[in-house]
mmCIF file of C-alpha atoms in Angstrom:
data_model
loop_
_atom_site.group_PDB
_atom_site.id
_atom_site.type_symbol
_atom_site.label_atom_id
_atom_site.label_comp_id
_atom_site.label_asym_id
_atom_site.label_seq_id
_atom_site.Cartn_x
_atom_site.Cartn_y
_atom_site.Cartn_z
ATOM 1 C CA UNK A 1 3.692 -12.341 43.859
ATOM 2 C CA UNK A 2 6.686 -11.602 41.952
ATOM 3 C CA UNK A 3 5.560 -14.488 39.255
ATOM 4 C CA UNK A 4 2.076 -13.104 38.747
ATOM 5 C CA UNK A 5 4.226 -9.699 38.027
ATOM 6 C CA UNK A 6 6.633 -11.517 35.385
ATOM 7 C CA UNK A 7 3.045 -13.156 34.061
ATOM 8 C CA UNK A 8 1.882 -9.659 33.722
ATOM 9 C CA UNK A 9 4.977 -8.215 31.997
ATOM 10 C CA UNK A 10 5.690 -11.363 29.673
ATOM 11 C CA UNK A 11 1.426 -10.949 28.724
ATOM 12 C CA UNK A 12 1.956 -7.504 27.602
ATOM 13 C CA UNK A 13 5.097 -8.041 25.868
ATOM 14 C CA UNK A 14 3.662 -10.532 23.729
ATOM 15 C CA UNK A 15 0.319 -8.255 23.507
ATOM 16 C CA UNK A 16 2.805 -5.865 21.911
ATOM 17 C CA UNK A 17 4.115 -8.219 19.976
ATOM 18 C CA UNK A 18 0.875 -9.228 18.304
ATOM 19 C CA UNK A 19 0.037 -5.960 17.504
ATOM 20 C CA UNK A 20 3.153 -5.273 15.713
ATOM 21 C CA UNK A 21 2.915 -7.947 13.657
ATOM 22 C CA UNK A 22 -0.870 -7.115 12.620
ATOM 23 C CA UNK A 23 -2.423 -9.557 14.379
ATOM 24 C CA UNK A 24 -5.642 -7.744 15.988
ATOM 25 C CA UNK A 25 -6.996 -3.496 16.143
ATOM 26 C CA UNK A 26 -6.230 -0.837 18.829
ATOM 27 C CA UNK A 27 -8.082 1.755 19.770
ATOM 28 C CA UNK A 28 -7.381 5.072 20.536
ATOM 29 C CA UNK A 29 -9.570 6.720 22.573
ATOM 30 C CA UNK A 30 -10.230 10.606 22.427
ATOM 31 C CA UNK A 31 -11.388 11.056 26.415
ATOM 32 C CA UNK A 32 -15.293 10.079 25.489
ATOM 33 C CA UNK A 33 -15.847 6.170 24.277
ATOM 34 C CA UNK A 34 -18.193 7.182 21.697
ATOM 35 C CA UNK A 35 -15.570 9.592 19.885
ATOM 36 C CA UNK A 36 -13.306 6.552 19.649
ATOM 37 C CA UNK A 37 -11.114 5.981 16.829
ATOM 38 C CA UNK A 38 -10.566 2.493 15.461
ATOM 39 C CA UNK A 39 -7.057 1.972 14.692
ATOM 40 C CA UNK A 40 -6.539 -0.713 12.018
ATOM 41 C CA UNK A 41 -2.838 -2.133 12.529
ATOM 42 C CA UNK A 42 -1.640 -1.938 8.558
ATOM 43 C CA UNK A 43 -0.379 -5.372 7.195
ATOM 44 C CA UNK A 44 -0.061 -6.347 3.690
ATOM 45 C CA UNK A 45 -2.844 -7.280 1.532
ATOM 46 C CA UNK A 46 -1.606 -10.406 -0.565
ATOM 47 C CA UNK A 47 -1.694 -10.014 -4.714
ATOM 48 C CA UNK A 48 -2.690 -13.420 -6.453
ATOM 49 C CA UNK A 49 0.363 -15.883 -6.874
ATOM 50 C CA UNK A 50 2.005 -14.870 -9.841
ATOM 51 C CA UNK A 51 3.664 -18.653 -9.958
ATOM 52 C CA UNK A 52 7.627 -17.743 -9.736
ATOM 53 C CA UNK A 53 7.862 -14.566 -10.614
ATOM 54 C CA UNK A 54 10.181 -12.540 -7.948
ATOM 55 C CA UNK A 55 8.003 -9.940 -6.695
ATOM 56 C CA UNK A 56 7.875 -7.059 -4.326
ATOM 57 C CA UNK A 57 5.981 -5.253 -1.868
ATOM 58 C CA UNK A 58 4.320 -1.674 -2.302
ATOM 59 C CA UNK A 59 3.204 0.678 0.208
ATOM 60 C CA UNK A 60 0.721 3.611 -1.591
ATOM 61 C CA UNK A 61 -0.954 6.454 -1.145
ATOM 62 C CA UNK A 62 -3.833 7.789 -2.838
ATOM 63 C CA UNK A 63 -4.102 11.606 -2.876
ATOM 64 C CA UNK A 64 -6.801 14.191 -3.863
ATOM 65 C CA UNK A 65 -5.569 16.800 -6.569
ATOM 66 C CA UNK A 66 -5.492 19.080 -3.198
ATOM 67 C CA UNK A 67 -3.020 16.706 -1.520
ATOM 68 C CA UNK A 68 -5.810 15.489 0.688
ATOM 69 C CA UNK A 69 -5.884 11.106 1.642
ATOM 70 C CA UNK A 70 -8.278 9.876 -0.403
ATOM 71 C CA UNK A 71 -10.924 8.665 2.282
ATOM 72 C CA UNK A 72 -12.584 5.822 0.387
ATOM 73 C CA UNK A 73 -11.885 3.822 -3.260
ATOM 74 C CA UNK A 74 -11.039 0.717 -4.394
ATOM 75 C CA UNK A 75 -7.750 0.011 -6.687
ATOM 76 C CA UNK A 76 -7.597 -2.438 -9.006
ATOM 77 C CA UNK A 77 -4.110 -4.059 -10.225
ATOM 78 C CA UNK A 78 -3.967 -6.708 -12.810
ATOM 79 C CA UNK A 79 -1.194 -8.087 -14.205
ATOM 80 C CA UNK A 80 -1.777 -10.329 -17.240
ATOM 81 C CA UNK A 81 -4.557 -12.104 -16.796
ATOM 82 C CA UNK A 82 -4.340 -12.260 -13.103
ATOM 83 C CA UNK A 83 -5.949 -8.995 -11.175
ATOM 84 C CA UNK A 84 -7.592 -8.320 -8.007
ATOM 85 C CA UNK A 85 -9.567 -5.256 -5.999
ATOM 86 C CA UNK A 86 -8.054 -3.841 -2.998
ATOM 87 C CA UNK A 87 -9.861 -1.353 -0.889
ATOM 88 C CA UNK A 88 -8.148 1.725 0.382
ATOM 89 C CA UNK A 89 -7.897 2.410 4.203
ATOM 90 C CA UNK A 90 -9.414 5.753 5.587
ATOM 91 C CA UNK A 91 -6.036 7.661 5.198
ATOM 92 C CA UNK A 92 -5.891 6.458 1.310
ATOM 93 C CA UNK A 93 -2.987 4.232 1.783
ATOM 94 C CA UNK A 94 -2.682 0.842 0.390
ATOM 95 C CA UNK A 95 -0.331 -1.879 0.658
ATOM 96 C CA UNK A 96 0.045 -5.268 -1.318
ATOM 97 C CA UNK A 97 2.893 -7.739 -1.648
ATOM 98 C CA UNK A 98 3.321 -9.870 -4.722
ATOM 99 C CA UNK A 99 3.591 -7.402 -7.024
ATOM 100 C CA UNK A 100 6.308 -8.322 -10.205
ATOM 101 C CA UNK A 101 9.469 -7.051 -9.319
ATOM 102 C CA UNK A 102 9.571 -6.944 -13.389
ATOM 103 C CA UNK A 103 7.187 -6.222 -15.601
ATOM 104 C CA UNK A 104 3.777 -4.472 -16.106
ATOM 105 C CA UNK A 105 1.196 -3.791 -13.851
ATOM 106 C CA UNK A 106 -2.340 -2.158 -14.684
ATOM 107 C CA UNK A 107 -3.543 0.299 -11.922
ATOM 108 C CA UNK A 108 -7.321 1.920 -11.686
ATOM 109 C CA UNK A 109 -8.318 4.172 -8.912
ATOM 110 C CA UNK A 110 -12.088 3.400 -8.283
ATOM 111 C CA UNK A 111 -15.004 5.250 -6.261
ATOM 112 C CA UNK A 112 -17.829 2.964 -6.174
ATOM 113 C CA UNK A 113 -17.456 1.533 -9.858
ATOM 114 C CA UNK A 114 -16.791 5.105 -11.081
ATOM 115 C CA UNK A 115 -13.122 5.404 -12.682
ATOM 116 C CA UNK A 116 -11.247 8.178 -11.269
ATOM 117 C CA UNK A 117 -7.910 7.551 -12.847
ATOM 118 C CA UNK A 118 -5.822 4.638 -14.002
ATOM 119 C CA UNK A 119 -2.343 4.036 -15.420
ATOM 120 C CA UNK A 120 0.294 1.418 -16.611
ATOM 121 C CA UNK A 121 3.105 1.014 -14.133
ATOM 122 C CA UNK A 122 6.964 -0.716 -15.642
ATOM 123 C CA UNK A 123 8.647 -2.786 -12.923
ATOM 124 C CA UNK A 124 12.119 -3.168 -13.392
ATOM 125 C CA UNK A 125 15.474 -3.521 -11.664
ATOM 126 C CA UNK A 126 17.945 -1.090 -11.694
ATOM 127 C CA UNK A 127 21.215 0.422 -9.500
ATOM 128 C CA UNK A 128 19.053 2.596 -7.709
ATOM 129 C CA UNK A 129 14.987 2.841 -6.335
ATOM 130 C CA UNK A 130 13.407 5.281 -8.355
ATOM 131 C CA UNK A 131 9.273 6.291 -9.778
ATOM 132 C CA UNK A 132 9.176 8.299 -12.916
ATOM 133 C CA UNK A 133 6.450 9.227 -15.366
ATOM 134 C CA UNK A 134 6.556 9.665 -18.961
ATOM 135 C CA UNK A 135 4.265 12.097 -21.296
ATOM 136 C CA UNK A 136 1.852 9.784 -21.980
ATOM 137 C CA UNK A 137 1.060 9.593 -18.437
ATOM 138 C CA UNK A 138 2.798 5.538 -17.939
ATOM 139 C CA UNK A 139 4.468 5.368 -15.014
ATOM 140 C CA UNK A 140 7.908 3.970 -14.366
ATOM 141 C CA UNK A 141 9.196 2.227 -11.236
ATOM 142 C CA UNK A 142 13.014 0.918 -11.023
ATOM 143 C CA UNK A 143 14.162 -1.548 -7.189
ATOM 144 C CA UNK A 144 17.644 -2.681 -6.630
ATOM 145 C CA UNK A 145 17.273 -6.554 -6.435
ATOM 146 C CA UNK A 146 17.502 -5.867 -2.833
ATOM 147 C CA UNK A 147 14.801 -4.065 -2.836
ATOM 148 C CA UNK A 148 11.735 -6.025 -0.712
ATOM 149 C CA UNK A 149 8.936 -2.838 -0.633
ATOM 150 C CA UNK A 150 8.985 0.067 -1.979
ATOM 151 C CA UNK A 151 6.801 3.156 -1.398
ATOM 152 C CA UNK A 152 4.277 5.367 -4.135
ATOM 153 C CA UNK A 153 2.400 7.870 -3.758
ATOM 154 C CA UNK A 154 -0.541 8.366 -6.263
ATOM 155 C CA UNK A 155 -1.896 11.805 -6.783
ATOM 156 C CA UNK A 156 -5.615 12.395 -9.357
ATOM 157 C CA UNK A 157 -4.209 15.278 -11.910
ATOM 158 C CA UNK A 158 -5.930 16.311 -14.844
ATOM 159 C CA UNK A 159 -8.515 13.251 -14.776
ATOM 160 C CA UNK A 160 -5.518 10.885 -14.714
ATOM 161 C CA UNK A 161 -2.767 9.749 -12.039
ATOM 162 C CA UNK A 162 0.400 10.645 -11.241
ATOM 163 C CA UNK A 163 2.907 8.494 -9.621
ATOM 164 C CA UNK A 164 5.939 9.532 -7.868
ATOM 165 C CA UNK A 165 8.695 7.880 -5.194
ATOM 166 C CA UNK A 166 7.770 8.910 -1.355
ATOM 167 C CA UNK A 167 10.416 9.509 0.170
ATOM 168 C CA UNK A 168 10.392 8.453 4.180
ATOM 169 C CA UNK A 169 7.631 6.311 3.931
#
C-alpha cells in the first residue's frame, strides 16, 4: 500500500511538472462541464533562426485603445528578410523567443488580413531594460546583455501602436 501511495504522489508531481513546462492544457472548470474554460499553458512560440545572432525572448500584450486584451489578431514580425505570423491568445498576449537582441524588428497588428497598427521596434543593449517611443511613432527597446525576456505591452492609439515596458510581467 504505501508504494501505490508514493506511485500516486511521484505521478502527480511529475503531472505538475509537465504542465509547468507547457507540455499539455488544463482546464478549469466553472461548476457546470459545459461552461468550462480551456486553459492553454503559455510557452514560447519560436521566431525563424536568425543564424547567430544573440537573441531574446518577448512576452506582449496587445491592448484595445480602452485598455481591453485584444481577443483575437495575428502579429506579424519580420526581421530582414526573415518574418513569420503569430496568433494572439484570447487574453491578447503573445510570446516569441528568437527575437535580435540587436537590431530592427518590423511589427503589424492584424485582424483577419485587416491592418490595425504596425511599427518599427530598435533592439539594443544598454545598462538598464527599458521601451521608449519616439515622435514618429518607432519604438525603442534597450536589455542588459543579461537580459533573456523581456516584457511589452502594445496598446492601438490614434490608428497606430504604442509600445511601452510592463512592469511585473
Amino acid at each position: 500500500m504505501r508504494s501505490l501511495g508514493k506511485g500516486l504522489c511521484l505521478a502527480a508531481v511529475l503531472a505538475l511538472c509537465l504542465l509547468a513546462a507547457g507540455c499539455g492544457t488544463a482546464r478549469a472548470d466553472a461548476g457546470d462541464p459545459e461552461d468550462a474554460v480551456p486553459v492553454t499553458v503559455l510557452d514560447y512560440a519560436a521566431f525563424p533562426d536568425l543564424g547567430g545572432v544573440e537573441t531574446v525572448s518577448v512576452s506582449a500584450g496587445f491592448l484595445t485603445e480602452d485598455g481591453e486584451p485584444l481577443s483575437e489578431g495575428t502579429v506579424r514580425l519580420r526581421v530582414g528578410e526573415t518574418g513569420a505570423d503569430f496568433p494572439l491568445d484570447g487574453g491578447g498576449e503573445l510570446r516569441v523567443s528568437g527575437l535580435p537582441r540587436q537590431g530592427t524588428v518590423e511589427l503589424t497588428l492584424l485582424d483577419g488580413g485587416t491592418e490595425l497598427g504596425s511599427m518599427t521596434i530598435y533592439f539594443s543593449e544598454g545598462a538598464v531594460i527599458d521601451a521608449s517611443m519616439d515622435e514618429a511613432g518607432a519604438g525603442y527597446v534597450t536589455t542588459r546583455a543579461d537580459t533573456e525576456a523581456v516584457a511589452l505591452t502594445f496598446t492601438l492609439e490614434g490608428g497606430g501602436l504604442r509600445c511601452a515596458l510592463r512592469l511585473g510581467g
